[in-house]
């Protein structure tokens, strides 16, 4: 599974940076091809494979009937689709702006946030909640793993410099400018081809 996930992220980065395909278009391609593969291959295969879902491994027609007769389930499915779309779009933006490595590190941080939230729910909200998690002897291993992840992120991003290692400052990630800063007087002066530090009437018309 990790091999396929890594291959997908690397392919997305190549499409975004080498082929210059817009992020939303890449997300659309993935959605269209995923829908075609599910409808033409996965759903029929699961329907004809023997199982406990009305004689099938997964009965797609029975699933359709359940969605038609249960509006709450349909709303949850729509919410799930929306959350997955938002997640994929955000991940694509990170890959396009930074790199696939940064996206992978952020996804590892997501696991850390979920784990911390589960601990918070168990000890400060409701100990009997099903999605809470208690601290166990194995939690120390998890904590050590997340410390290694954070340390790796800071070293890779250049925030923490390890003695003995060389760093190429030109390849370090640079924060993107906000839309407002692109039209600030300072930005306009930097964008000028000449060396003058005086704003002209044409520069002021850009505001």
Coordinates of C-alpha atoms in Angstrom, one line a residue:
X1 CA 0.0 0.0 0.0
X2 CA 2.8 2.4 0.9
X3 CA 4.5 1.7 -2.5
X4 CA 1.4 2.6 -4.4
X5 CA 0.8 5.7 -2.3
X6 CA 4.4 6.9 -2.8
X7 CA 4.1 6.2 -6.5
X8 CA 0.9 8.3 -6.7
X9 CA 2.4 11.3 -4.9
X10 CA 5.6 11.2 -7.1
X11 CA 3.5 11.0 -10.3
X12 CA 1.3 13.9 -9.1
X13 CA 4.5 16.0 -8.5
X14 CA 5.7 15.2 -12.1
X15 CA 2.3 16.2 -13.5
X16 CA 2.2 19.4 -11.6
X17 CA 5.8 20.6 -12.1
X18 CA 7.1 18.9 -15.3
X19 CA 3.9 18.8 -17.3
X20 CA 2.5 22.0 -15.8
X21 CA -1.0 20.6 -15.3
X22 CA -3.2 22.7 -12.9
X23 CA -3.8 21.1 -9.5
X24 CA -7.6 21.0 -9.8
X25 CA -7.2 19.3 -13.2
X26 CA -5.0 16.6 -11.7
X27 CA -7.6 16.0 -8.9
X28 CA -10.3 15.8 -11.6
X29 CA -8.3 13.2 -13.6
X30 CA -7.9 11.1 -10.5
X31 CA -11.6 11.3 -9.7
X32 CA -12.7 10.4 -13.3
X33 CA -10.3 7.5 -13.6
X34 CA -11.1 6.2 -10.1
X35 CA -14.8 6.3 -10.9
X36 CA -14.3 4.5 -14.2
X37 CA -12.2 1.8 -12.6
X38 CA -14.6 1.3 -9.7
X39 CA -17.7 1.1 -12.0
X40 CA -16.2 -1.1 -14.7
X41 CA -13.9 -3.4 -12.7
X42 CA -14.1 -3.3 -8.9
X43 CA -17.9 -3.2 -8.5
X44 CA -18.6 -6.0 -11.0
X45 CA -15.8 -8.1 -9.6
X46 CA -17.0 -7.8 -6.0
X47 CA -20.6 -8.5 -7.1
X48 CA -19.6 -11.9 -8.7
X49 CA -17.2 -13.0 -6.0
X50 CA -19.0 -15.1 -3.4
X51 CA -19.5 -13.5 0.0
X52 CA -21.9 -12.7 2.8
X53 CA -23.6 -9.6 1.3
X54 CA -26.6 -11.3 -0.3
X55 CA -24.3 -13.9 -1.8
X56 CA -21.8 -11.4 -3.1
X57 CA -18.6 -10.0 -1.6
X58 CA -20.1 -6.5 -2.1
X59 CA -23.6 -6.0 -3.5
X60 CA -23.5 -2.6 -5.2
X61 CA -27.2 -2.7 -5.9
X62 CA -28.0 -3.4 -2.2
X63 CA -25.8 -0.4 -1.3
X64 CA -27.7 1.7 -3.8
X65 CA -31.0 0.8 -2.2
X66 CA -29.7 1.5 1.3
X67 CA -28.6 5.0 0.2
X68 CA -32.1 5.6 -1.4
X69 CA -33.9 4.6 1.8
X70 CA -31.6 6.2 4.4
X71 CA -31.1 9.9 4.0
X72 CA -28.8 10.2 6.9
X73 CA -26.5 7.6 5.4
X74 CA -26.6 9.5 2.1
X75 CA -25.7 12.8 3.9
X76 CA -22.7 11.1 5.5
X77 CA -21.6 9.7 2.2
X78 CA -21.8 13.2 0.7
X79 CA -19.9 14.7 3.6
X80 CA -17.2 12.0 3.2
X81 CA -16.9 12.8 -0.5
X82 CA -16.6 16.5 0.3
X83 CA -13.9 15.9 2.9
X84 CA -11.9 13.6 0.6
X85 CA -12.1 16.2 -2.2
X86 CA -10.9 18.9 0.1
X87 CA -8.1 16.7 1.4
X88 CA -6.9 15.8 -2.1
X89 CA -7.1 19.4 -3.3
X90 CA -5.1 20.6 -0.3
X91 CA -2.5 17.9 -0.8
X92 CA -2.2 18.7 -4.4
X93 CA -1.6 22.4 -3.6
X94 CA 1.2 21.4 -1.1
X95 CA 2.8 19.2 -3.7
X96 CA 2.6 21.9 -6.4
X97 CA 3.9 24.7 -4.1
X98 CA 6.6 22.7 -2.3
X99 CA 7.3 19.1 -3.1
X100 CA 6.1 15.5 -2.6
X101 CA 8.4 15.2 0.4
X102 CA 6.7 18.1 2.2
X103 CA 3.3 16.6 1.6
X104 CA 4.4 13.2 3.0
X105 CA 5.8 14.9 6.1
X106 CA 2.5 16.8 6.6
X107 CA 0.5 13.6 6.3
X108 CA 2.7 12.1 9.0
X109 CA 2.0 15.1 11.1
X110 CA -1.7 14.5 10.6
X111 CA -1.4 11.1 12.3
X112 CA 0.3 12.8 15.2
X113 CA -2.5 15.4 15.6
X114 CA -5.2 12.6 15.5
X115 CA -3.3 10.6 18.1
X116 CA -3.0 13.7 20.4
X117 CA -6.8 14.4 19.9
X118 CA -7.6 10.8 20.9
X119 CA -5.6 11.2 24.1
X120 CA -7.3 14.6 24.8
X121 CA -10.8 13.0 24.3
X122 CA -10.0 10.1 26.6
X123 CA -8.6 12.2 29.5
X124 CA -10.5 15.5 29.3
X125 CA -13.8 14.8 27.5
X126 CA -15.2 11.3 28.0
X127 CA -13.1 8.2 29.0
X128 CA -15.8 5.9 27.6
X129 CA -15.8 7.4 24.1
X130 CA -15.1 5.0 21.4
X131 CA -12.7 7.2 19.5
X132 CA -10.6 8.1 22.6
X133 CA -7.3 6.4 23.4
X134 CA -5.6 5.8 26.7
X135 CA -1.9 6.0 27.4
X136 CA -0.3 2.6 27.2
X137 CA 3.3 1.4 27.5
X138 CA 3.4 1.4 23.7
X139 CA 2.5 5.1 23.6
X140 CA 6.2 5.9 24.5
X141 CA 7.2 4.2 21.2
X142 CA 4.6 6.3 19.3
X143 CA 5.8 9.5 21.0
X144 CA 9.4 8.7 20.1
X145 CA 8.4 8.1 16.5
X146 CA 6.6 11.4 16.3
X147 CA 9.6 13.2 17.8
X148 CA 11.7 11.7 15.0
X149 CA 9.2 12.9 12.4
X150 CA 9.2 16.5 13.8
X151 CA 13.0 16.4 13.9
X152 CA 13.2 15.2 10.3
X153 CA 10.8 17.9 9.2
X154 CA 12.8 20.7 10.8
X155 CA 16.1 19.4 9.5
X156 CA 14.7 19.0 5.9
X157 CA 13.2 22.4 6.0
X158 CA 16.4 24.1 7.2
X159 CA 14.9 25.3 10.4
X160 CA 17.3 23.1 12.4
X161 CA 20.8 22.8 11.0
X162 CA 22.8 19.8 12.1
X163 CA 26.5 20.4 12.5
X164 CA 28.5 18.6 9.9
X165 CA 25.8 18.7 7.2
X166 CA 25.9 21.0 4.3
X167 CA 22.8 23.0 3.2
X168 CA 22.0 24.6 -0.1
X169 CA 20.0 27.7 0.8
X170 CA 18.8 28.1 -2.8
X171 CA 16.9 24.9 -2.6
X172 CA 15.2 25.5 0.8
X173 CA 11.5 26.1 0.6
X174 CA 10.5 29.8 0.4
X175 CA 7.1 30.9 1.8
X176 CA 4.8 32.1 -0.9
X177 CA 3.7 35.7 -1.0
X178 CA 0.2 36.6 0.1
X179 CA -2.1 38.0 -2.7
X180 CA -2.0 41.4 -0.9
X181 CA 1.8 41.5 -0.7
X182 CA 2.1 41.0 -4.5
X183 CA 0.6 44.5 -5.0
X184 CA 2.4 46.3 -2.2
X185 CA 4.7 49.2 -3.1
X186 CA 7.7 47.2 -2.0
X187 CA 6.8 44.4 -4.3
X188 CA 6.3 46.8 -7.2
X189 CA 9.7 48.2 -6.7
X190 CA 11.3 44.7 -6.7
X191 CA 9.4 43.9 -9.9
X192 CA 10.8 46.9 -11.8
X193 CA 13.4 46.2 -14.4
X194 CA 15.4 49.4 -13.6
X195 CA 17.2 50.3 -10.4
X196 CA 15.1 53.3 -9.5
X197 CA 13.4 53.4 -6.1
X198 CA 10.6 55.9 -7.1
X199 CA 7.0 54.8 -7.9
X200 CA 5.6 56.1 -11.1
X201 CA 2.0 56.8 -12.1
X202 CA 1.8 53.5 -13.9
X203 CA 2.9 51.7 -10.7
X204 CA 0.1 53.5 -8.7
X205 CA -2.5 52.5 -11.3
X206 CA -1.9 48.8 -10.4
X207 CA -3.5 49.2 -7.0

